[in-house]
């Protein structure tokens, strides 16, 4: 189902890209977009890992040590899987202007052919999943799952 949904979403990739890029300055630099982009950046798991690990060392809190370990472990696994899939799928990035059906599987380790699956999405999903599974209040689980 996820593969089918991804395929259907890819069919509207170009119209969405065109609509977003018409006024990209306002869109790209809006607070929700910048916040979400930072949440999905490569450094985010490192920040969460270091933060929880430092708290664990300072307070000798086992639960924050567990969270730090889970963030680190899940990030490494998800990052490896994402990189393997990006190389295997080889979809051209939108800025290449090659269209939605431009694939070069296993042809290059260059970033310009690593569009799918999304690394920012993977990172945000990993952090949100670990955090939401380790908190008790429902409202906090919801805020971890939908950070912005």
mmCIF file of N, CA and C in Angstrom:
data_model
loop_
_atom_site.group_PDB
_atom_site.id
_atom_site.type_symbol
_atom_site.label_atom_id
_atom_site.label_comp_id
_atom_site.label_asym_id
_atom_site.label_seq_id
_atom_site.Cartn_x
_atom_site.Cartn_y
_atom_site.Cartn_z
ATOM 1 N N UNK A 1 0.823 -1.195 0.000
ATOM 2 C CA UNK A 1 0.000 0.000 0.000
ATOM 3 C C UNK A 1 0.867 1.260 0.000
ATOM 4 N N UNK A 2 1.930 1.223 0.788
ATOM 5 C CA UNK A 2 2.817 2.386 0.853
ATOM 6 C C UNK A 2 3.498 2.608 -0.494
ATOM 7 N N UNK A 3 3.929 1.521 -1.126
ATOM 8 C CA UNK A 3 4.543 1.630 -2.454
ATOM 9 C C UNK A 3 3.575 2.192 -3.472
ATOM 10 N N UNK A 4 2.326 1.732 -3.429
ATOM 11 C CA UNK A 4 1.300 2.244 -4.343
ATOM 12 C C UNK A 4 1.005 3.713 -4.092
ATOM 13 N N UNK A 5 0.924 4.093 -2.818
ATOM 14 C CA UNK A 5 0.684 5.504 -2.479
ATOM 15 C C UNK A 5 1.848 6.374 -2.931
ATOM 16 N N UNK A 6 3.072 5.858 -2.770
ATOM 17 C CA UNK A 6 4.244 6.607 -3.227
ATOM 18 C C UNK A 6 4.207 6.787 -4.737
ATOM 19 N N UNK A 7 3.873 5.728 -5.458
ATOM 20 C CA UNK A 7 3.798 5.809 -6.915
ATOM 21 C C UNK A 7 2.746 6.827 -7.344
ATOM 22 N N UNK A 8 1.582 6.816 -6.731
ATOM 23 C CA UNK A 8 0.519 7.775 -7.084
ATOM 24 C C UNK A 8 0.924 9.203 -6.750
ATOM 25 N N UNK A 9 1.583 9.387 -5.628
ATOM 26 C CA UNK A 9 2.048 10.719 -5.247
ATOM 27 C C UNK A 9 3.088 11.236 -6.230
ATOM 28 N N UNK A 10 3.929 10.359 -6.729
ATOM 29 C CA UNK A 10 4.961 10.761 -7.683
ATOM 30 C C UNK A 10 4.352 11.286 -8.982
ATOM 31 N N UNK A 11 3.138 10.891 -9.293
ATOM 32 C CA UNK A 11 2.501 11.341 -10.529
ATOM 33 C C UNK A 11 2.152 12.828 -10.480
ATOM 34 N N UNK A 12 1.981 13.377 -9.268
ATOM 35 C CA UNK A 12 1.664 14.798 -9.140
ATOM 36 C C UNK A 12 2.871 15.599 -8.648
ATOM 37 N N UNK A 13 4.035 14.995 -8.700
ATOM 38 C CA UNK A 13 5.255 15.642 -8.228
ATOM 39 C C UNK A 13 5.553 16.944 -8.969
ATOM 40 N N UNK A 14 5.516 16.916 -10.272
ATOM 41 C CA UNK A 14 5.859 18.099 -11.065
ATOM 42 C C UNK A 14 4.861 19.243 -10.880
ATOM 43 N N UNK A 15 3.547 19.010 -10.925
ATOM 44 C CA UNK A 15 2.623 20.126 -10.685
ATOM 45 C C UNK A 15 2.777 20.745 -9.293
ATOM 46 N N UNK A 16 3.024 19.916 -8.294
ATOM 47 C CA UNK A 16 3.230 20.444 -6.943
ATOM 48 C C UNK A 16 4.521 21.254 -6.900
ATOM 49 N N UNK A 17 5.559 20.753 -7.505
ATOM 50 C CA UNK A 17 6.838 21.477 -7.541
ATOM 51 C C UNK A 17 6.675 22.826 -8.232
ATOM 52 N N UNK A 18 5.975 22.842 -9.364
ATOM 53 C CA UNK A 18 5.756 24.103 -10.078
ATOM 54 C C UNK A 18 4.969 25.094 -9.237
ATOM 55 N N UNK A 19 3.946 24.624 -8.548
ATOM 56 C CA UNK A 19 3.129 25.512 -7.719
ATOM 57 C C UNK A 19 3.930 26.075 -6.553
ATOM 58 N N UNK A 20 4.755 25.253 -5.945
ATOM 59 C CA UNK A 20 5.548 25.695 -4.796
ATOM 60 C C UNK A 20 6.627 26.675 -5.227
ATOM 61 N N UNK A 21 7.257 26.426 -6.360
ATOM 62 C CA UNK A 21 8.376 27.257 -6.781
ATOM 63 C C UNK A 21 7.956 28.585 -7.401
ATOM 64 N N UNK A 22 6.660 28.785 -7.634
ATOM 65 C CA UNK A 22 6.211 30.080 -8.162
ATOM 66 C C UNK A 22 6.586 31.215 -7.222
ATOM 67 N N UNK A 23 6.382 30.998 -5.937
ATOM 68 C CA UNK A 23 6.710 32.015 -4.945
ATOM 69 C C UNK A 23 7.547 31.361 -3.852
ATOM 70 N N UNK A 24 8.714 30.834 -4.242
ATOM 71 C CA UNK A 24 9.491 30.010 -3.335
ATOM 72 C C UNK A 24 10.105 30.757 -2.165
ATOM 73 N N UNK A 25 10.372 32.040 -2.308
ATOM 74 C CA UNK A 25 10.991 32.775 -1.206
ATOM 75 C C UNK A 25 10.073 32.780 0.009
ATOM 76 N N UNK A 26 8.801 33.069 -0.198
ATOM 77 C CA UNK A 26 7.857 33.109 0.913
ATOM 78 C C UNK A 26 7.660 31.714 1.503
ATOM 79 N N UNK A 27 7.601 30.720 0.665
ATOM 80 C CA UNK A 27 7.359 29.357 1.111
ATOM 81 C C UNK A 27 8.570 28.762 1.831
ATOM 82 N N UNK A 28 9.732 28.809 1.203
ATOM 83 C CA UNK A 28 10.910 28.157 1.753
ATOM 84 C C UNK A 28 11.389 28.756 3.062
ATOM 85 N N UNK A 29 11.113 30.022 3.302
ATOM 86 C CA UNK A 29 11.613 30.674 4.498
ATOM 87 C C UNK A 29 10.525 30.935 5.529
ATOM 88 N N UNK A 30 9.400 30.243 5.405
ATOM 89 C CA UNK A 30 8.351 30.374 6.413
ATOM 90 C C UNK A 30 8.762 29.571 7.647
ATOM 91 N N UNK A 31 8.264 29.978 8.790
ATOM 92 C CA UNK A 31 8.648 29.351 10.058
ATOM 93 C C UNK A 31 8.354 27.846 10.086
ATOM 94 N N UNK A 32 7.160 27.394 9.676
ATOM 95 C CA UNK A 32 6.925 25.943 9.733
ATOM 96 C C UNK A 32 7.865 25.147 8.823
ATOM 97 N N UNK A 33 8.160 25.675 7.653
ATOM 98 C CA UNK A 33 9.024 24.944 6.726
ATOM 99 C C UNK A 33 10.460 24.898 7.235
ATOM 100 N N UNK A 34 10.963 26.009 7.736
ATOM 101 C CA UNK A 34 12.334 26.036 8.258
ATOM 102 C C UNK A 34 12.438 25.132 9.486
ATOM 103 N N UNK A 35 11.436 25.184 10.371
ATOM 104 C CA UNK A 35 11.449 24.323 11.555
ATOM 105 C C UNK A 35 11.412 22.854 11.186
ATOM 106 N N UNK A 36 10.546 22.495 10.251
ATOM 107 C CA UNK A 36 10.450 21.100 9.819
ATOM 108 C C UNK A 36 11.729 20.655 9.113
ATOM 109 N N UNK A 37 12.321 21.544 8.336
ATOM 110 C CA UNK A 37 13.570 21.204 7.646
ATOM 111 C C UNK A 37 14.675 20.945 8.669
ATOM 112 N N UNK A 38 14.749 21.769 9.707
ATOM 113 C CA UNK A 38 15.764 21.576 10.743
ATOM 114 C C UNK A 38 15.528 20.267 11.501
ATOM 115 N N UNK A 39 14.269 19.925 11.744
ATOM 116 C CA UNK A 39 13.916 18.698 12.455
ATOM 117 C C UNK A 39 14.355 17.469 11.659
ATOM 118 N N UNK A 40 14.383 17.576 10.348
ATOM 119 C CA UNK A 40 14.758 16.446 9.509
ATOM 120 C C UNK A 40 16.196 16.474 9.026
ATOM 121 N N UNK A 41 16.972 17.443 9.434
ATOM 122 C CA UNK A 41 18.368 17.522 8.996
ATOM 123 C C UNK A 41 19.201 16.392 9.595
ATOM 124 N N UNK A 42 20.339 16.132 8.991
ATOM 125 C CA UNK A 42 21.219 15.057 9.416
ATOM 126 C C UNK A 42 21.736 15.266 10.841
ATOM 127 N N UNK A 43 21.873 16.510 11.271
ATOM 128 C CA UNK A 43 22.396 16.781 12.604
ATOM 129 C C UNK A 43 21.354 16.585 13.709
ATOM 130 N N UNK A 44 20.076 16.505 13.380
ATOM 131 C CA UNK A 44 19.035 16.392 14.404
ATOM 132 C C UNK A 44 19.171 15.156 15.285
ATOM 133 N N UNK A 45 19.378 13.961 14.715
ATOM 134 C CA UNK A 45 19.558 12.814 15.605
ATOM 135 C C UNK A 45 20.772 12.961 16.515
ATOM 136 N N UNK A 46 21.815 13.606 16.020
ATOM 137 C CA UNK A 46 23.008 13.822 16.837
ATOM 138 C C UNK A 46 22.668 14.743 18.010
ATOM 139 N N UNK A 47 21.920 15.807 17.731
ATOM 140 C CA UNK A 47 21.521 16.740 18.790
ATOM 141 C C UNK A 47 20.661 16.031 19.831
ATOM 142 N N UNK A 48 19.685 15.246 19.390
ATOM 143 C CA UNK A 48 18.837 14.522 20.333
ATOM 144 C C UNK A 48 19.636 13.471 21.111
ATOM 145 N N UNK A 49 20.514 12.752 20.418
ATOM 146 C CA UNK A 49 21.344 11.750 21.086
ATOM 147 C C UNK A 49 22.214 12.391 22.158
ATOM 148 N N UNK A 50 22.927 13.454 21.791
ATOM 149 C CA UNK A 50 23.823 14.123 22.737
ATOM 150 C C UNK A 50 23.027 14.712 23.896
ATOM 151 N N UNK A 51 21.882 15.317 23.591
ATOM 152 C CA UNK A 51 21.057 15.906 24.646
ATOM 153 C C UNK A 51 20.581 14.872 25.655
ATOM 154 N N UNK A 52 20.028 13.774 25.166
ATOM 155 C CA UNK A 52 19.542 12.734 26.076
ATOM 156 C C UNK A 52 20.692 12.023 26.776
ATOM 157 N N UNK A 53 21.800 11.782 26.078
ATOM 158 C CA UNK A 53 22.952 11.126 26.703
ATOM 159 C C UNK A 53 23.547 12.010 27.798
ATOM 160 N N UNK A 54 23.669 13.311 27.538
ATOM 161 C CA UNK A 54 24.199 14.235 28.549
ATOM 162 C C UNK A 54 23.278 14.276 29.763
ATOM 163 N N UNK A 55 21.969 14.349 29.524
ATOM 164 C CA UNK A 55 21.019 14.346 30.635
ATOM 165 C C UNK A 55 21.146 13.056 31.434
ATOM 166 N N UNK A 56 21.320 11.946 30.739
ATOM 167 C CA UNK A 56 21.458 10.654 31.408
ATOM 168 C C UNK A 56 22.710 10.610 32.278
ATOM 169 N N UNK A 57 23.813 11.142 31.773
ATOM 170 C CA UNK A 57 25.057 11.138 32.537
ATOM 171 C C UNK A 57 24.998 12.075 33.735
ATOM 172 N N UNK A 58 24.362 13.221 33.549
ATOM 173 C CA UNK A 58 24.287 14.207 34.632
ATOM 174 C C UNK A 58 23.359 13.737 35.748
ATOM 175 N N UNK A 59 22.207 13.187 35.365
ATOM 176 C CA UNK A 59 21.194 12.819 36.359
ATOM 177 C C UNK A 59 21.182 11.329 36.691
ATOM 178 N N UNK A 60 21.983 10.527 35.991
ATOM 179 C CA UNK A 60 21.987 9.073 36.132
ATOM 180 C C UNK A 60 20.583 8.496 35.908
ATOM 181 N N UNK A 61 19.901 9.034 34.902
ATOM 182 C CA UNK A 61 18.538 8.622 34.572
ATOM 183 C C UNK A 61 18.601 7.550 33.489
ATOM 184 N N UNK A 62 18.112 6.365 33.817
ATOM 185 C CA UNK A 62 18.177 5.229 32.895
ATOM 186 C C UNK A 62 17.243 5.429 31.701
ATOM 187 N N UNK A 63 16.081 6.055 31.905
ATOM 188 C CA UNK A 63 15.119 6.205 30.792
ATOM 189 C C UNK A 63 15.660 7.148 29.711
ATOM 190 N N UNK A 64 16.364 8.206 30.096
ATOM 191 C CA UNK A 64 16.929 9.082 29.059
ATOM 192 C C UNK A 64 18.121 8.418 28.369
ATOM 193 N N UNK A 65 18.826 7.543 29.094
ATOM 194 C CA UNK A 65 19.909 6.776 28.467
ATOM 195 C C UNK A 65 19.332 5.834 27.406
ATOM 196 N N UNK A 66 18.188 5.235 27.726
ATOM 197 C CA UNK A 66 17.510 4.347 26.780
ATOM 198 C C UNK A 66 17.071 5.123 25.537
ATOM 199 N N UNK A 67 16.541 6.318 25.739
ATOM 200 C CA UNK A 67 16.102 7.134 24.602
ATOM 201 C C UNK A 67 17.302 7.514 23.731
ATOM 202 N N UNK A 68 18.399 7.910 24.352
ATOM 203 C CA UNK A 68 19.608 8.262 23.593
ATOM 204 C C UNK A 68 20.081 7.067 22.771
ATOM 205 N N UNK A 69 20.111 5.906 23.383
ATOM 206 C CA UNK A 69 20.536 4.689 22.695
ATOM 207 C C UNK A 69 19.602 4.390 21.519
ATOM 208 N N UNK A 70 18.294 4.499 21.735
ATOM 209 C CA UNK A 70 17.327 4.213 20.675
ATOM 210 C C UNK A 70 17.426 5.208 19.526
ATOM 211 N N UNK A 71 17.614 6.488 19.835
ATOM 212 C CA UNK A 71 17.769 7.499 18.774
ATOM 213 C C UNK A 71 19.018 7.188 17.948
ATOM 214 N N UNK A 72 20.116 6.890 18.615
ATOM 215 C CA UNK A 72 21.353 6.575 17.895
ATOM 216 C C UNK A 72 21.234 5.325 17.047
ATOM 217 N N UNK A 73 20.713 4.270 17.641
ATOM 218 C CA UNK A 73 20.591 3.002 16.928
ATOM 219 C C UNK A 73 19.613 3.103 15.762
ATOM 220 N N UNK A 74 18.439 3.670 16.004
ATOM 221 C CA UNK A 74 17.433 3.783 14.942
ATOM 222 C C UNK A 74 17.929 4.683 13.812
ATOM 223 N N UNK A 75 18.659 5.737 14.146
ATOM 224 C CA UNK A 75 19.178 6.651 13.119
ATOM 225 C C UNK A 75 20.212 5.955 12.236
ATOM 226 N N UNK A 76 21.076 5.168 12.845
ATOM 227 C CA UNK A 76 22.074 4.444 12.056
ATOM 228 C C UNK A 76 21.419 3.422 11.131
ATOM 229 N N UNK A 77 20.469 2.659 11.654
ATOM 230 C CA UNK A 77 19.789 1.657 10.831
ATOM 231 C C UNK A 77 19.005 2.318 9.704
ATOM 232 N N UNK A 78 18.216 3.328 10.052
ATOM 233 C CA UNK A 78 17.393 3.991 9.042
ATOM 234 C C UNK A 78 18.251 4.698 8.000
ATOM 235 N N UNK A 79 19.360 5.311 8.454
ATOM 236 C CA UNK A 79 20.257 5.971 7.509
ATOM 237 C C UNK A 79 20.876 5.002 6.527
ATOM 238 N N UNK A 80 21.287 3.839 7.020
ATOM 239 C CA UNK A 80 21.880 2.831 6.135
ATOM 240 C C UNK A 80 20.856 2.313 5.129
ATOM 241 N N UNK A 81 19.662 2.017 5.608
ATOM 242 C CA UNK A 81 18.610 1.520 4.715
ATOM 243 C C UNK A 81 18.246 2.577 3.676
ATOM 244 N N UNK A 82 18.124 3.828 4.110
ATOM 245 C CA UNK A 82 17.780 4.909 3.184
ATOM 246 C C UNK A 82 18.845 5.082 2.119
ATOM 247 N N UNK A 83 20.113 5.047 2.511
ATOM 248 C CA UNK A 83 21.199 5.197 1.538
ATOM 249 C C UNK A 83 21.208 4.052 0.530
ATOM 250 N N UNK A 84 20.990 2.836 1.002
ATOM 251 C CA UNK A 84 20.927 1.688 0.091
ATOM 252 C C UNK A 84 19.770 1.847 -0.889
ATOM 253 N N UNK A 85 18.602 2.245 -0.383
ATOM 254 C CA UNK A 85 17.444 2.430 -1.264
ATOM 255 C C UNK A 85 17.653 3.584 -2.238
ATOM 256 N N UNK A 86 18.250 4.684 -1.778
ATOM 257 C CA UNK A 86 18.514 5.813 -2.679
ATOM 258 C C UNK A 86 19.410 5.382 -3.842
ATOM 259 N N UNK A 87 20.425 4.585 -3.523
ATOM 260 C CA UNK A 87 21.333 4.107 -4.566
ATOM 261 C C UNK A 87 20.631 3.116 -5.486
ATOM 262 N N UNK A 88 19.827 2.229 -4.913
ATOM 263 C CA UNK A 88 19.135 1.216 -5.718
ATOM 264 C C UNK A 88 18.063 1.831 -6.616
ATOM 265 N N UNK A 89 17.337 2.829 -6.112
ATOM 266 C CA UNK A 89 16.264 3.444 -6.895
ATOM 267 C C UNK A 89 16.829 4.441 -7.898
ATOM 268 N N UNK A 90 17.725 5.302 -7.457
ATOM 269 C CA UNK A 90 18.413 6.216 -8.358
ATOM 270 C C UNK A 90 17.537 7.264 -9.026
ATOM 271 N N UNK A 91 16.511 7.745 -8.356
ATOM 272 C CA UNK A 91 15.643 8.762 -8.961
ATOM 273 C C UNK A 91 16.335 10.116 -8.947
ATOM 274 N N UNK A 92 16.256 10.808 -10.080
ATOM 275 C CA UNK A 92 16.877 12.127 -10.198
ATOM 276 C C UNK A 92 16.166 13.124 -9.296
ATOM 277 N N UNK A 93 16.919 14.039 -8.733
ATOM 278 C CA UNK A 93 16.328 15.088 -7.884
ATOM 279 C C UNK A 93 15.551 16.062 -8.763
ATOM 280 N N UNK A 94 14.547 16.705 -8.172
ATOM 281 C CA UNK A 94 13.722 17.627 -8.967
ATOM 282 C C UNK A 94 14.508 18.760 -9.636
ATOM 283 N N UNK A 95 15.560 19.251 -8.985
ATOM 284 C CA UNK A 95 16.320 20.360 -9.582
ATOM 285 C C UNK A 95 17.063 19.949 -10.852
ATOM 286 N N UNK A 96 17.133 18.647 -11.123
ATOM 287 C CA UNK A 96 17.782 18.179 -12.343
ATOM 288 C C UNK A 96 16.890 18.412 -13.565
ATOM 289 N N UNK A 97 15.599 18.668 -13.336
ATOM 290 C CA UNK A 97 14.624 18.915 -14.411
ATOM 291 C C UNK A 97 14.616 17.803 -15.462
ATOM 292 N N UNK A 98 14.670 16.559 -14.985
ATOM 293 C CA UNK A 98 14.645 15.418 -15.898
ATOM 294 C C UNK A 98 13.282 14.741 -15.931
ATOM 295 N N UNK A 99 12.320 15.253 -15.152
ATOM 296 C CA UNK A 99 10.986 14.668 -15.147
ATOM 297 C C UNK A 99 10.812 13.631 -14.064
ATOM 298 N N UNK A 100 9.552 13.223 -13.887
ATOM 299 C CA UNK A 100 9.222 12.305 -12.801
ATOM 300 C C UNK A 100 9.627 10.861 -13.069
ATOM 301 N N UNK A 101 9.968 10.532 -14.284
ATOM 302 C CA UNK A 101 10.309 9.150 -14.628
ATOM 303 C C UNK A 101 11.798 8.963 -14.915
ATOM 304 N N UNK A 102 12.616 9.779 -14.315
ATOM 305 C CA UNK A 102 14.053 9.733 -14.558
ATOM 306 C C UNK A 102 14.738 8.939 -13.443
ATOM 307 N N UNK A 103 15.112 7.702 -13.761
ATOM 308 C CA UNK A 103 15.751 6.810 -12.802
ATOM 309 C C UNK A 103 17.087 6.315 -13.350
ATOM 310 N N UNK A 104 18.077 6.236 -12.463
ATOM 311 C CA UNK A 104 19.391 5.708 -12.800
ATOM 312 C C UNK A 104 19.839 4.775 -11.676
ATOM 313 N N UNK A 105 19.195 3.599 -11.552
ATOM 314 C CA UNK A 105 19.519 2.709 -10.431
ATOM 315 C C UNK A 105 20.966 2.231 -10.475
ATOM 316 N N UNK A 106 21.597 2.278 -9.328
ATOM 317 C CA UNK A 106 22.958 1.796 -9.124
ATOM 318 C C UNK A 106 23.989 2.456 -10.042
ATOM 319 N N UNK A 107 23.623 3.566 -10.676
ATOM 320 C CA UNK A 107 24.547 4.148 -11.633
ATOM 321 C C UNK A 107 25.507 5.149 -11.020
ATOM 322 N N UNK A 108 25.146 5.689 -9.881
ATOM 323 C CA UNK A 108 25.983 6.754 -9.369
ATOM 324 C C UNK A 108 25.834 6.886 -7.866
ATOM 325 N N UNK A 109 26.901 7.295 -7.238
ATOM 326 C CA UNK A 109 26.837 7.630 -5.825
ATOM 327 C C UNK A 109 26.634 9.131 -5.644
ATOM 328 N N UNK A 110 26.416 9.823 -6.758
ATOM 329 C CA UNK A 110 26.207 11.265 -6.702
ATOM 330 C C UNK A 110 24.854 11.593 -6.094
ATOM 331 N N UNK A 111 24.810 12.665 -5.326
ATOM 332 C CA UNK A 111 23.579 13.072 -4.655
ATOM 333 C C UNK A 111 22.465 13.448 -5.631
ATOM 334 N N UNK A 112 22.810 13.833 -6.842
ATOM 335 C CA UNK A 112 21.779 14.275 -7.784
ATOM 336 C C UNK A 112 20.854 13.143 -8.228
ATOM 337 N N UNK A 113 21.191 11.899 -7.916
ATOM 338 C CA UNK A 113 20.325 10.765 -8.235
ATOM 339 C C UNK A 113 19.876 10.021 -6.977
ATOM 340 N N UNK A 114 19.733 10.758 -5.895
ATOM 341 C CA UNK A 114 19.295 10.177 -4.618
ATOM 342 C C UNK A 114 18.048 10.884 -4.097
ATOM 343 N N UNK A 115 17.035 11.016 -4.922
ATOM 344 C CA UNK A 115 15.838 11.745 -4.530
ATOM 345 C C UNK A 115 14.874 10.924 -3.686
ATOM 346 N N UNK A 116 14.837 9.629 -3.899
ATOM 347 C CA UNK A 116 13.819 8.801 -3.255
ATOM 348 C C UNK A 116 14.478 7.597 -2.613
ATOM 349 N N UNK A 117 14.200 7.261 -1.382
ATOM 350 C CA UNK A 117 13.326 7.899 -0.400
ATOM 351 C C UNK A 117 13.981 9.128 0.212
ATOM 352 N N UNK A 118 13.169 9.969 0.798
ATOM 353 C CA UNK A 118 13.637 11.237 1.346
ATOM 354 C C UNK A 118 14.389 11.068 2.661
ATOM 355 N N UNK A 119 15.566 11.630 2.730
ATOM 356 C CA UNK A 119 16.374 11.549 3.941
ATOM 357 C C UNK A 119 15.837 12.390 5.081
ATOM 358 N N UNK A 120 15.333 13.596 4.774
ATOM 359 C CA UNK A 120 14.753 14.442 5.819
ATOM 360 C C UNK A 120 13.540 13.754 6.447
ATOM 361 N N UNK A 121 12.730 13.136 5.613
ATOM 362 C CA UNK A 121 11.548 12.437 6.106
ATOM 363 C C UNK A 121 11.948 11.258 6.985
ATOM 364 N N UNK A 122 12.940 10.514 6.566
ATOM 365 C CA UNK A 122 13.413 9.376 7.353
ATOM 366 C C UNK A 122 13.915 9.828 8.714
ATOM 367 N N UNK A 123 14.711 10.891 8.730
ATOM 368 C CA UNK A 123 15.257 11.406 9.982
ATOM 369 C C UNK A 123 14.152 11.869 10.916
ATOM 370 N N UNK A 124 13.222 12.645 10.392
ATOM 371 C CA UNK A 124 12.115 13.138 11.222
ATOM 372 C C UNK A 124 11.267 11.985 11.749
ATOM 373 N N UNK A 125 11.020 10.991 10.906
ATOM 374 C CA UNK A 125 10.229 9.842 11.320
ATOM 375 C C UNK A 125 10.925 9.057 12.424
ATOM 376 N N UNK A 126 12.233 8.866 12.308
ATOM 377 C CA UNK A 126 12.995 8.137 13.326
ATOM 378 C C UNK A 126 12.907 8.853 14.662
ATOM 379 N N UNK A 127 13.178 10.138 14.667
ATOM 380 C CA UNK A 127 13.153 10.900 15.924
ATOM 381 C C UNK A 127 11.748 10.882 16.523
ATOM 382 N N UNK A 128 10.748 11.149 15.706
ATOM 383 C CA UNK A 128 9.369 11.182 16.200
ATOM 384 C C UNK A 128 8.931 9.833 16.746
ATOM 385 N N UNK A 129 9.303 8.766 16.078
ATOM 386 C CA UNK A 129 8.915 7.427 16.526
ATOM 387 C C UNK A 129 9.543 7.097 17.871
ATOM 388 N N UNK A 130 10.834 7.334 18.006
ATOM 389 C CA UNK A 130 11.508 7.033 19.267
ATOM 390 C C UNK A 130 10.931 7.877 20.401
ATOM 391 N N UNK A 131 10.745 9.163 20.152
ATOM 392 C CA UNK A 131 10.215 10.019 21.210
ATOM 393 C C UNK A 131 8.794 9.644 21.585
ATOM 394 N N UNK A 132 7.943 9.384 20.596
ATOM 395 C CA UNK A 132 6.542 9.082 20.906
ATOM 396 C C UNK A 132 6.388 7.744 21.627
ATOM 397 N N UNK A 133 7.302 6.819 21.408
ATOM 398 C CA UNK A 133 7.225 5.507 22.074
ATOM 399 C C UNK A 133 7.767 5.565 23.500
ATOM 400 N N UNK A 134 8.403 6.653 23.876
ATOM 401 C CA UNK A 134 9.020 6.750 25.192
ATOM 402 C C UNK A 134 8.406 7.800 26.102
ATOM 403 N N UNK A 135 7.285 8.339 25.742
ATOM 404 C CA UNK A 135 6.599 9.307 26.608
ATOM 405 C C UNK A 135 5.220 8.755 26.962
ATOM 406 N N UNK A 136 4.689 9.172 28.101
ATOM 407 C CA UNK A 136 3.411 8.640 28.562
ATOM 408 C C UNK A 136 2.187 9.477 28.202
ATOM 409 N N UNK A 137 2.188 10.780 28.448
ATOM 410 C CA UNK A 137 0.948 11.521 28.177
ATOM 411 C C UNK A 137 0.585 11.505 26.681
ATOM 412 N N UNK A 138 -0.692 11.348 26.412
ATOM 413 C CA UNK A 138 -1.168 11.294 25.024
ATOM 414 C C UNK A 138 -0.845 12.581 24.281
ATOM 415 N N UNK A 139 -0.999 13.733 24.938
ATOM 416 C CA UNK A 139 -0.737 15.006 24.268
ATOM 417 C C UNK A 139 0.740 15.110 23.869
ATOM 418 N N UNK A 140 1.626 14.536 24.676
ATOM 419 C CA UNK A 140 3.048 14.584 24.354
ATOM 420 C C UNK A 140 3.387 13.615 23.221
ATOM 421 N N UNK A 141 2.734 12.458 23.196
ATOM 422 C CA UNK A 141 2.902 11.535 22.072
ATOM 423 C C UNK A 141 2.486 12.224 20.776
ATOM 424 N N UNK A 142 1.365 12.927 20.822
ATOM 425 C CA UNK A 142 0.869 13.635 19.640
ATOM 426 C C UNK A 142 1.849 14.715 19.201
ATOM 427 N N UNK A 143 2.402 15.463 20.149
ATOM 428 C CA UNK A 143 3.324 16.548 19.772
ATOM 429 C C UNK A 143 4.640 15.993 19.229
ATOM 430 N N UNK A 144 5.036 14.794 19.649
ATOM 431 C CA UNK A 144 6.250 14.161 19.087
ATOM 432 C C UNK A 144 5.991 13.685 17.671
ATOM 433 N N UNK A 145 4.793 13.198 17.432
ATOM 434 C CA UNK A 145 4.466 12.658 16.113
ATOM 435 C C UNK A 145 4.239 13.763 15.102
ATOM 436 N N UNK A 146 3.703 14.893 15.534
ATOM 437 C CA UNK A 146 3.433 16.036 14.659
ATOM 438 C C UNK A 146 4.132 17.257 15.229
ATOM 439 N N UNK A 147 5.474 17.363 15.034
ATOM 440 C CA UNK A 147 6.245 18.416 15.713
ATOM 441 C C UNK A 147 5.894 19.833 15.285
ATOM 442 N N UNK A 148 5.418 20.037 14.071
ATOM 443 C CA UNK A 148 5.094 21.403 13.637
ATOM 444 C C UNK A 148 3.718 21.437 13.004
#
